[in-house]
Amino acid sequence: MSDLKKEATSLHKAATGLRAVGHHTAKPLQEFKAESHDLSALGALGSLLSATEEIREGMTTLAKLTRGLEEEWETEATFVGDVSDAFTLLDILLAAAARAEKG
């Protein structure tokens, strides 16, 4: 197996892994968002500190940032997949050129 083919395979696996991140984070993120509306775990401490709204806003911000990361990873996965495809094609073209030179 050529180096380009190995690299293409490695990149393809990386792209597949990046695409799967959203599947693994969807449920925990949904649960996290739901908990931002129920801050009863803070009990009286949250009320005494008047911090519940700030905590809720912070949790909402974290959820948005996580979603943004997932979108960025999906874009990165697309790019890595494209590079993998290019390496595969280049490997095929180089092999064909080598065969043509041999006769």
Coordinates of N, CA and C in Angstrom, one line a residue:
M1 N 0.9 -1.2 0.0 CA 0.0 0.0 0.0 C 0.9 1.2 0.0
S2 N 0.6 2.2 -0.9 CA 1.5 3.4 -1.0 C 1.2 4.3 0.2
D3 N 2.2 5.2 0.4 CA 2.0 6.2 1.5 C 0.8 7.1 1.3
L4 N 0.5 7.5 0.0 CA -0.6 8.3 -0.2 C -1.9 7.5 0.2
K5 N -2.0 6.3 -0.2 CA -3.2 5.5 0.1 C -3.3 5.3 1.6
K6 N -2.2 5.1 2.4 CA -2.3 5.0 3.8 C -2.8 6.3 4.4
E7 N -2.2 7.4 3.9 CA -2.6 8.8 4.4 C -4.1 9.0 4.1
A8 N -4.6 8.6 2.9 CA -6.0 8.8 2.5 C -6.9 8.0 3.5
T9 N -6.5 6.8 3.8 CA -7.3 5.9 4.7 C -7.3 6.6 6.1
S10 N -6.2 7.1 6.5 CA -6.1 7.7 7.8 C -7.0 8.9 7.9
L11 N -6.9 9.8 6.9 CA -7.7 11.0 6.8 C -9.2 10.6 6.7
H12 N -9.6 9.6 6.0 CA -11.0 9.2 5.9 C -11.5 8.8 7.3
K13 N -10.7 8.0 8.0 CA -11.1 7.6 9.4 C -11.3 8.8 10.3
A14 N -10.4 9.8 10.1 CA -10.5 11.0 10.9 C -11.7 11.8 10.6
A15 N -12.0 11.9 9.3 CA -13.2 12.6 8.9 C -14.5 11.9 9.4
T16 N -14.5 10.6 9.3 CA -15.6 9.9 9.9 C -15.8 10.1 11.4
G17 N -14.7 10.1 12.1 CA -14.8 10.4 13.5 C -15.3 11.8 13.8
L18 N -14.8 12.8 13.1 CA -15.3 14.1 13.3 C -16.8 14.2 13.0
R19 N -17.3 13.6 12.0 CA -18.7 13.6 11.7 C -19.5 13.0 12.7
A20 N -19.0 12.0 13.5 CA -19.7 11.3 14.5 C -19.8 12.1 15.8
V21 N -19.1 13.1 16.0 CA -19.1 13.9 17.3 C -20.5 14.3 17.6
G22 N -21.2 14.9 16.7 CA -22.5 15.4 16.9 C -23.5 14.3 17.4
H23 N -23.3 13.1 16.9 CA -24.2 12.0 17.4 C -23.9 11.7 18.9
H24 N -22.7 11.8 19.3 CA -22.3 11.5 20.7 C -22.6 12.6 21.6
T25 N -22.7 13.8 21.1 CA -23.0 15.0 22.0 C -24.4 15.4 22.0
A26 N -25.2 15.0 21.1 CA -26.6 15.5 21.0 C -27.4 15.3 22.3
K27 N -27.4 14.1 22.8 CA -28.2 13.8 24.0 C -27.7 14.5 25.2
P28 N -26.4 14.5 25.5 CA -25.9 15.2 26.7 C -26.1 16.7 26.5
L29 N -26.0 17.2 25.3 CA -26.2 18.7 25.1 C -27.7 19.0 25.4
Q30 N -28.6 18.2 24.9 CA -30.0 18.4 25.1 C -30.3 18.4 26.6
E31 N -29.8 17.4 27.3 CA -30.0 17.3 28.8 C -29.4 18.5 29.5
F32 N -28.3 19.0 29.1 CA -27.6 20.2 29.7 C -28.5 21.4 29.5
K33 N -29.1 21.6 28.2 CA -30.0 22.7 28.0 C -31.2 22.6 28.9
A34 N -31.8 21.4 29.0 CA -33.0 21.2 29.8 C -32.7 21.6 31.3
E35 N -31.5 21.2 31.8 CA -31.1 21.5 33.2 C -31.0 23.0 33.4
S36 N -30.7 23.8 32.4 CA -30.5 25.2 32.5 C -31.8 25.9 32.9
H37 N -32.9 25.2 32.7 CA -34.2 25.7 33.0 C -34.7 25.3 34.4
D38 N -34.0 24.3 34.9 CA -34.3 23.7 36.3 C -33.1 23.8 37.1
L39 N -32.9 24.9 37.8 CA -31.7 25.0 38.6 C -32.0 24.8 40.1
S40 N -33.0 23.9 40.3 CA -33.4 23.6 41.7 C -32.2 23.0 42.5
A41 N -31.3 22.4 41.8 CA -30.1 21.8 42.5 C -29.3 22.8 43.3
L42 N -29.4 24.1 42.9 CA -28.7 25.1 43.6 C -29.4 25.4 44.9
G43 N -30.7 25.1 45.0 CA -31.4 25.3 46.3 C -31.4 26.8 46.7
A44 N -31.4 27.0 48.0 CA -31.4 28.4 48.5 C -30.2 29.2 48.1
L45 N -29.1 28.5 47.9 CA -27.8 29.2 47.6 C -28.0 30.0 46.3
G46 N -28.6 29.4 45.3 CA -28.8 30.2 44.1 C -29.7 31.4 44.3
S47 N -30.7 31.2 45.1 CA -31.6 32.4 45.4 C -30.9 33.4 46.2
L48 N -30.2 33.0 47.2 CA -29.5 33.9 48.1 C -28.4 34.8 47.3
L49 N -27.8 34.1 46.4 CA -26.8 34.8 45.6 C -27.3 35.5 44.4
S50 N -28.6 35.4 44.2 CA -29.2 35.9 43.0 C -28.4 35.5 41.7
A51 N -28.0 34.3 41.7 CA -27.1 33.9 40.6 C -27.8 33.0 39.6
T52 N -29.0 32.6 39.8 CA -29.6 31.7 38.9 C -29.7 32.2 37.5
E53 N -30.0 33.5 37.3 CA -30.1 34.0 35.9 C -28.7 34.0 35.3
E54 N -27.7 34.3 36.0 CA -26.3 34.3 35.4 C -25.9 32.9 35.1
I55 N -26.2 32.0 36.0 CA -25.9 30.5 35.7 C -26.7 30.0 34.5
R56 N -27.9 30.4 34.4 CA -28.7 30.0 33.3 C -28.1 30.6 32.0
E57 N -27.8 31.8 32.0 CA -27.2 32.4 30.8 C -25.8 31.8 30.5
G58 N -25.0 31.4 31.5 CA -23.8 30.8 31.3 C -24.0 29.4 30.6
M59 N -25.0 28.7 31.1 CA -25.3 27.3 30.6 C -25.7 27.5 29.1
T60 N -26.5 28.5 28.8 CA -27.0 28.7 27.5 C -25.9 29.0 26.6
T61 N -24.9 29.9 27.0 CA -23.8 30.2 26.3 C -22.9 29.0 26.0
L62 N -22.7 28.1 27.0 CA -21.9 26.9 26.8 C -22.6 26.0 25.8
A63 N -23.9 25.9 25.8 CA -24.6 25.1 24.9 C -24.4 25.6 23.4
K64 N -24.5 26.9 23.3 CA -24.3 27.5 22.0 C -22.9 27.3 21.5
L65 N -21.9 27.5 22.4 CA -20.5 27.2 22.0 C -20.3 25.8 21.5
T66 N -20.9 24.9 22.3 CA -20.8 23.5 21.9 C -21.4 23.2 20.5
R67 N -22.5 23.8 20.2 CA -23.1 23.6 18.9 C -22.2 24.2 17.8
G68 N -21.6 25.4 18.1 CA -20.7 26.0 17.2 C -19.5 25.1 16.9
L69 N -19.0 24.5 18.0 CA -17.9 23.5 17.8 C -18.3 22.4 16.9
E70 N -19.5 21.9 17.1 CA -19.9 20.7 16.3 C -20.0 21.2 14.8
E71 N -20.5 22.4 14.6 CA -20.5 22.8 13.2 C -19.1 23.0 12.6
E72 N -18.2 23.5 13.4 CA -16.9 23.7 12.9 C -16.2 22.3 12.6
W73 N -16.5 21.3 13.5 CA -15.9 20.0 13.3 C -16.5 19.4 12.0
E74 N -17.8 19.6 11.8 CA -18.4 19.1 10.5 C -17.7 19.7 9.3
T75 N -17.5 21.0 9.3 CA -16.8 21.6 8.2 C -15.4 21.1 8.1
E76 N -14.7 20.9 9.2 CA -13.3 20.3 9.2 C -13.4 18.8 8.6
A77 N -14.4 18.1 9.0 CA -14.6 16.7 8.5 C -14.7 16.7 7.0
T78 N -15.5 17.7 6.5 CA -15.7 17.8 5.0 C -14.4 18.0 4.3
F79 N -13.6 19.0 4.9 CA -12.3 19.3 4.3 C -11.4 18.1 4.3
V80 N -11.3 17.5 5.5 CA -10.4 16.3 5.6 C -10.8 15.2 4.6
G81 N -12.1 15.0 4.5 CA -12.6 14.0 3.5 C -12.3 14.4 2.1
D82 N -12.3 15.6 1.8 CA -11.9 16.1 0.4 C -10.4 15.8 0.2
V83 N -9.6 16.1 1.2 CA -8.2 15.9 1.1 C -7.9 14.4 0.9
S84 N -8.7 13.6 1.7 CA -8.5 12.1 1.5 C -8.9 11.7 0.1
D85 N -10.0 12.2 -0.4 CA -10.3 11.8 -1.8 C -9.3 12.3 -2.8
A86 N -8.7 13.4 -2.6 CA -7.6 13.9 -3.5 C -6.4 13.0 -3.4
F87 N -6.0 12.6 -2.2 CA -4.9 11.7 -2.1 C -5.2 10.3 -2.8
T88 N -6.4 9.8 -2.6 CA -6.8 8.6 -3.3 C -6.6 8.7 -4.8
L89 N -7.2 9.8 -5.3 CA -7.1 10.1 -6.8 C -5.7 10.2 -7.2
L90 N -4.9 11.0 -6.5 CA -3.5 11.2 -6.8 C -2.7 9.8 -6.8
D91 N -3.0 9.0 -5.9 CA -2.4 7.7 -5.8 C -2.7 6.8 -7.1
I92 N -4.0 6.9 -7.5 CA -4.5 6.2 -8.7 C -3.7 6.7 -9.9
L93 N -3.7 8.0 -10.0 CA -3.0 8.6 -11.2 C -1.5 8.3 -11.2
L94 N -0.9 8.4 -10.1 CA 0.6 8.0 -10.0 C 0.8 6.6 -10.4
A95 N -0.1 5.7 -9.9 CA 0.1 4.3 -10.3 C -0.2 4.0 -11.8
A96 N -1.1 4.7 -12.3 CA -1.4 4.6 -13.8 C -0.2 5.2 -14.6
A97 N 0.4 6.3 -14.1 CA 1.5 6.8 -14.8 C 2.7 5.9 -14.8
A98 N 2.9 5.3 -13.6 CA 4.0 4.3 -13.5 C 3.8 3.1 -14.4
R99 N 2.6 2.6 -14.5 CA 2.3 1.5 -15.4 C 2.5 1.9 -16.9
A100 N 2.1 3.1 -17.2 CA 2.3 3.6 -18.6 C 3.8 3.7 -18.9
E101 N 4.6 4.1 -18.0 CA 6.0 4.2 -18.2 C 6.7 2.9 -18.5
K102 N 6.2 1.8 -17.8 CA 6.7 0.5 -17.9 C 6.4 -0.1 -19.2
G103 N 5.3 0.4 -19.8 CA 5.1 -0.1 -21.1 C 3.8 -0.7 -21.4

